[in-house]
Amino acid sequence: MNTTWEPERFANLNRQLGECLELTAESPKVEELKQKLEELKPELASLLEYPAKNAQHRTALEKGTPTINGEQYKVSTDFVAEATKLSDFLEVDEDLAAALVHKAVGYEKRFELAAGESAVLLYFSEREAKLESLRTLFAGGASTGVDEGVRTVLEQHASEILSSTLKASSSMFPERVLAAIDMLQARQTRVSAVLSGPSADVPYQREVVEFVKTRIGEERKQLAMLLFVIMRDYQLNSGELLAVVAWLRSASVSDAATLRLAAGLLVALGTDEGSEQAEAAALDKVSHLVRDSAFLVQLNAAIIDETWCDSGLKGV
């Protein structure tokens, strides 16, 4: 998995996407967007998955010779300490942490924070931009308000991401979104534990760690909204929809992600869309599910026979 880091790659992608929504396919900027989407597609498909801590990379970092964006550096003991702390806090590969600290030095004055804390802000800023890019891509690929040629470009890349699998997992993209929502909940719990523990164990200024806790919660909402857009505008298969039902069975309505996913599931399974044209489109979207008797049996069992943590949610 990629351990390189460049600031604002996804912030720039999201700006490109937004700009191209207002253009026609003949614009040179649309061709530039196609190239950028092709380049970043593997990282978009991986969502918020980043390389985990690596014993070999940790050893190199401790020796003061980390690999930063593909090039070996000789760094100071202070740099080693900052990169090691960042790797432990973010739970990411040491080379990635070193690249973040290296790039963050140029942002210290702008953020008025030390390099390590600036690196934390850079990291979560790009994660936010990546999720925004995905939402813009999927929504744009289904929008009738976008030029047809541009919409075709966006829909092609969105569909490729939607059907993608990762080497480490055979799960499809919607299932990976659900897994990411759960992963972030566990991560938020760990950050909360750090904040409620001894002050000496809080690695950065408390405000920075509080920011991380808040951002993780916002990322869960972003992911849930992304999956809502996908369920609304794209055709999920029966296994993917059953995965959403399974997630909702163990969810609580107090979770900000729950209502977004419940609404998305209702839209994916419903046909009452308002206008006659919209209703026809919705009927076409679910017709393959209606013909799948095995899916209907499984769906009924998942709703009626299985235990739900929130009975009110089951009634929806």
Coordinates of C-alpha atoms in Angstrom, one line a residue:
M1 CA 0.0 0.0 0.0
N2 CA 1.2 3.5 -0.8
T3 CA 3.2 5.2 1.9
T4 CA 3.9 8.5 0.1
W5 CA 2.1 11.7 1.0
E6 CA 1.5 15.0 -0.9
P7 CA -0.7 17.7 0.7
E8 CA -3.9 18.7 -1.0
R9 CA -4.1 16.0 -3.7
F10 CA -7.7 15.2 -2.9
A11 CA -8.6 18.8 -2.1
N12 CA -7.4 19.6 -5.6
L13 CA -9.3 16.7 -7.0
N14 CA -12.5 17.8 -5.4
R15 CA -12.0 21.3 -6.8
Q16 CA -11.5 19.7 -10.3
L17 CA -14.7 17.7 -9.9
G18 CA -16.7 20.7 -8.8
E19 CA -15.4 22.7 -11.7
C20 CA -16.1 20.1 -14.3
L21 CA -19.7 19.7 -13.2
E22 CA -20.3 23.1 -14.8
L23 CA -18.4 22.2 -18.1
T24 CA -19.0 20.2 -21.2
A25 CA -17.1 17.1 -22.2
E26 CA -15.2 19.1 -24.8
S27 CA -13.3 21.1 -22.2
P28 CA -9.6 20.2 -21.8
K29 CA -10.2 20.3 -18.1
V30 CA -12.5 17.3 -18.3
E31 CA -9.6 15.3 -19.9
E32 CA -7.3 16.4 -17.1
L33 CA -9.9 15.2 -14.6
K34 CA -10.1 11.8 -16.3
Q35 CA -6.4 11.4 -16.0
K36 CA -6.4 12.5 -12.4
L37 CA -9.3 10.1 -11.5
E38 CA -7.4 7.2 -13.2
E39 CA -4.3 8.1 -11.2
L40 CA -6.1 8.3 -7.8
K41 CA -8.8 5.6 -8.3
P42 CA -7.0 2.9 -6.3
E43 CA -6.7 5.3 -3.3
L44 CA -10.3 6.4 -3.7
A45 CA -11.4 2.8 -3.7
S46 CA -9.4 2.1 -0.5
L47 CA -11.5 4.7 1.3
L48 CA -9.7 5.6 4.6
E49 CA -7.5 2.5 4.7
Y50 CA -3.8 3.5 5.1
P51 CA -0.7 1.2 5.5
A52 CA -0.4 0.0 9.1
K53 CA 2.7 0.2 11.3
N54 CA 5.6 -1.8 9.9
A55 CA 8.4 -3.3 12.0
Q56 CA 11.0 -2.9 9.2
H57 CA 10.1 0.7 8.6
R58 CA 10.1 1.3 12.4
T59 CA 13.6 0.0 12.6
A60 CA 14.8 2.3 9.8
L61 CA 13.1 5.3 11.4
E62 CA 14.7 4.6 14.7
K63 CA 18.0 4.5 13.0
G64 CA 17.3 7.9 11.5
T65 CA 17.0 6.7 7.9
P66 CA 13.3 6.6 7.0
T67 CA 12.1 6.4 3.4
I68 CA 10.1 9.5 2.6
N69 CA 8.1 9.5 -0.6
G70 CA 10.4 6.9 -2.1
E71 CA 13.7 8.5 -1.1
Q72 CA 15.8 7.6 1.9
Y73 CA 16.6 10.5 4.2
K74 CA 19.0 11.0 7.1
V75 CA 16.9 12.7 9.8
S76 CA 17.5 14.2 13.3
T77 CA 16.6 12.5 16.6
D78 CA 13.8 15.1 17.1
F79 CA 12.4 14.2 13.7
V80 CA 12.5 10.5 14.7
A81 CA 10.6 11.2 17.9
E82 CA 7.9 13.2 16.1
A83 CA 7.4 10.7 13.3
T84 CA 7.3 7.8 15.8
K85 CA 4.8 9.6 17.9
L86 CA 2.7 10.4 14.9
S87 CA 2.8 6.8 13.6
D88 CA 1.6 5.5 17.0
F89 CA -1.1 8.1 17.3
L90 CA -2.5 7.7 13.8
E91 CA -1.8 4.0 13.7
V92 CA -0.1 4.3 10.3
D93 CA 3.1 3.1 8.6
E94 CA 6.3 4.8 9.9
D95 CA 7.3 5.9 6.3
L96 CA 3.9 7.6 5.9
A97 CA 4.3 9.3 9.3
A98 CA 7.7 10.5 8.3
A99 CA 6.4 11.8 5.0
L100 CA 3.6 13.7 6.9
V101 CA 6.0 15.3 9.3
H102 CA 8.4 16.2 6.5
K103 CA 5.6 18.0 4.6
A104 CA 4.1 19.5 7.7
V105 CA 7.3 21.6 8.4
G106 CA 6.1 24.0 5.7
Y107 CA 2.8 24.4 7.4
E108 CA 3.9 25.2 10.9
K109 CA 3.5 29.0 10.5
R110 CA 0.2 28.7 8.7
F111 CA -1.3 26.5 11.4
E112 CA 0.7 28.0 14.3
L113 CA 1.5 24.5 15.5
A114 CA 4.5 22.3 15.7
A115 CA 5.3 19.9 12.8
G116 CA 3.8 16.9 14.4
E117 CA 0.5 18.6 15.2
S118 CA 0.5 20.3 11.8
A119 CA 0.9 16.8 10.3
V120 CA -2.2 15.6 12.2
L121 CA -4.3 18.5 10.7
L122 CA -2.9 17.8 7.2
Y123 CA -3.7 14.1 7.5
F124 CA -7.3 14.6 8.5
S125 CA -7.8 17.5 6.0
E126 CA -6.9 15.2 3.2
R127 CA -9.1 12.4 4.5
E128 CA -12.1 14.8 4.5
A129 CA -11.3 15.9 1.0
K130 CA -11.1 12.3 -0.2
L131 CA -14.5 11.5 1.1
E132 CA -15.9 14.7 -0.4
S133 CA -14.4 13.8 -3.7
L134 CA -16.1 10.4 -3.6
R135 CA -19.4 12.0 -2.8
T136 CA -19.1 14.5 -5.6
L137 CA -18.0 11.8 -8.0
F138 CA -20.9 9.5 -7.3
A139 CA -23.5 12.3 -7.2
G140 CA -22.2 13.9 -10.4
G141 CA -22.2 10.5 -12.2
A142 CA -26.0 10.3 -11.6
S143 CA -27.0 13.9 -12.0
T144 CA -29.2 14.9 -14.9
G145 CA -28.0 18.5 -14.3
V146 CA -24.5 17.7 -15.6
D147 CA -23.5 17.6 -19.2
E148 CA -24.1 14.2 -20.6
G149 CA -20.5 13.6 -21.7
V150 CA -19.2 14.7 -18.3
R151 CA -21.8 12.6 -16.5
T152 CA -20.6 9.6 -18.5
V153 CA -17.0 10.1 -17.5
L154 CA -18.0 10.4 -13.8
E155 CA -20.4 7.5 -13.9
Q156 CA -17.8 5.2 -15.5
H157 CA -15.2 6.0 -12.8
A158 CA -17.9 5.8 -10.0
S159 CA -19.0 2.4 -11.3
E160 CA -15.5 1.1 -11.4
I161 CA -14.9 2.1 -7.8
L162 CA -18.3 0.6 -6.8
S163 CA -17.4 -2.8 -8.3
S164 CA -13.7 -2.7 -7.1
T165 CA -12.2 -5.1 -4.6
L166 CA -8.9 -4.8 -2.7
K167 CA -6.1 -7.4 -2.6
A168 CA -6.5 -7.9 1.1
S169 CA -10.3 -8.3 0.9
S170 CA -12.9 -9.6 -1.5
S171 CA -15.6 -7.3 -0.1
M172 CA -17.2 -4.9 -2.4
F173 CA -17.1 -1.1 -2.0
P174 CA -20.4 -0.7 -0.1
E175 CA -19.3 -3.3 2.4
R176 CA -16.0 -1.5 2.8
V177 CA -17.9 1.7 3.6
L178 CA -19.8 -0.1 6.3
A179 CA -16.6 -1.7 7.7
A180 CA -14.9 1.8 7.7
I181 CA -17.8 3.2 9.7
D182 CA -17.3 0.5 12.3
M183 CA -13.6 0.9 12.3
L184 CA -13.9 4.6 12.9
Q185 CA -16.2 4.0 15.8
A186 CA -13.6 1.8 17.5
R187 CA -10.9 4.4 16.6
Q188 CA -13.0 7.2 18.2
T189 CA -13.3 5.1 21.4
R190 CA -9.5 4.7 21.6
V191 CA -9.0 8.5 21.2
S192 CA -11.6 9.1 23.9
A193 CA -9.7 6.8 26.2
V194 CA -6.5 8.8 25.6
L195 CA -8.3 12.0 26.4
S196 CA -9.9 10.6 29.6
G197 CA -6.6 9.0 30.7
P198 CA -3.5 10.6 32.4
S199 CA -2.5 14.0 30.9
A200 CA 1.0 12.6 30.3
D201 CA -0.5 10.1 27.9
V202 CA -2.0 12.7 25.6
P203 CA 0.5 13.0 22.8
Y204 CA -0.4 16.5 21.5
Q205 CA -2.2 19.6 22.8
R206 CA -5.6 18.5 24.1
E207 CA -7.3 20.7 21.5
V208 CA -5.6 18.8 18.7
V209 CA -6.6 15.4 20.1
E210 CA -10.2 16.7 20.6
F211 CA -10.2 17.9 17.0
V212 CA -9.2 14.3 15.9
K213 CA -12.1 12.8 18.0
T214 CA -14.5 15.2 16.4
R215 CA -13.2 14.7 12.9
I216 CA -13.5 10.9 13.2
G217 CA -17.2 11.4 14.1
E218 CA -17.6 13.6 11.1
E219 CA -16.0 11.0 8.9
R220 CA -18.5 8.4 10.0
K221 CA -21.3 10.8 8.9
Q222 CA -19.5 11.5 5.6
L223 CA -19.2 7.7 4.9
A224 CA -22.9 7.2 5.8
M225 CA -23.9 10.0 3.4
L226 CA -21.7 8.6 0.7
L227 CA -23.4 5.2 1.0
F228 CA -26.8 7.0 1.0
V229 CA -26.0 8.6 -2.3
I230 CA -24.8 5.3 -3.7
M231 CA -28.0 3.5 -2.6
R232 CA -30.1 6.3 -4.0
D233 CA -28.4 6.7 -7.4
Y234 CA -26.8 3.3 -8.2
Q235 CA -27.9 -0.3 -8.3
L236 CA -26.6 -2.4 -5.4
N237 CA -26.8 -6.2 -5.6
S238 CA -28.7 -8.3 -3.1
G239 CA -25.6 -9.1 -1.0
E240 CA -24.7 -5.5 -0.6
L241 CA -28.2 -4.5 0.5
L242 CA -28.3 -7.4 3.0
A243 CA -25.0 -6.2 4.4
V244 CA -26.7 -2.8 5.1
V245 CA -29.6 -4.5 6.8
A246 CA -27.2 -6.6 8.9
W247 CA -25.4 -3.4 9.9
L248 CA -28.7 -1.7 10.9
R249 CA -29.7 -4.7 13.0
S250 CA -26.9 -3.9 15.4
A251 CA -27.2 -0.1 15.2
S252 CA -28.8 2.5 17.4
V253 CA -30.9 5.4 16.2
S254 CA -28.7 7.6 18.4
D255 CA -25.8 6.9 16.0
A256 CA -25.6 9.7 13.5
A257 CA -24.8 7.2 10.7
T258 CA -27.9 5.1 11.3
L259 CA -30.6 7.3 10.0
R260 CA -28.6 8.1 6.9
L261 CA -28.2 4.4 6.1
A262 CA -31.8 3.5 7.0
A263 CA -33.0 6.3 4.7
G264 CA -30.7 5.0 1.9
L265 CA -32.0 1.5 2.3
L266 CA -35.6 2.6 2.1
V267 CA -34.8 4.5 -1.1
A268 CA -33.0 1.6 -2.6
L269 CA -35.9 -0.8 -1.9
G270 CA -38.8 1.7 -2.5
T271 CA -40.6 2.8 -5.6
D272 CA -42.5 5.9 -4.4
E273 CA -40.3 8.6 -5.9
G274 CA -42.9 11.2 -6.7
S275 CA -43.1 11.9 -10.4
E276 CA -44.2 9.3 -13.0
Q277 CA -40.7 9.4 -14.6
A278 CA -38.9 9.0 -11.3
E279 CA -41.2 6.2 -10.2
A280 CA -40.5 4.3 -13.5
A281 CA -36.8 4.7 -13.0
A282 CA -37.1 3.4 -9.4
L283 CA -39.1 0.4 -10.6
D284 CA -36.5 -0.4 -13.1
K285 CA -33.8 -0.1 -10.4
V286 CA -35.4 -2.7 -8.1
S287 CA -37.0 -5.0 -10.6
H288 CA -34.0 -7.3 -10.6
L289 CA -34.4 -7.6 -6.8
V290 CA -38.1 -8.4 -7.0
R291 CA -37.3 -11.2 -9.4
D292 CA -34.7 -12.6 -6.9
S293 CA -36.8 -14.9 -4.7
A294 CA -33.8 -15.9 -2.6
F295 CA -33.1 -12.3 -1.8
L296 CA -36.7 -11.6 -0.8
V297 CA -36.6 -14.6 1.5
Q298 CA -33.3 -13.5 3.1
L299 CA -34.5 -9.9 3.4
N300 CA -37.7 -11.0 5.1
A301 CA -35.7 -13.3 7.5
A302 CA -33.2 -10.5 8.3
I303 CA -36.0 -8.1 9.2
I304 CA -38.6 -10.4 10.8
D305 CA -36.7 -13.3 12.3
E306 CA -33.4 -11.7 13.4
T307 CA -32.9 -9.8 16.7
W308 CA -32.6 -6.0 16.3
C309 CA -30.8 -3.9 18.9
D310 CA -33.3 -1.1 18.3
S311 CA -36.9 -2.3 17.9
G312 CA -38.0 1.1 16.6
L313 CA -35.4 0.9 13.8
K314 CA -36.7 -2.5 12.9
G315 CA -40.2 -1.1 12.5
V316 CA -39.0 1.4 10.0

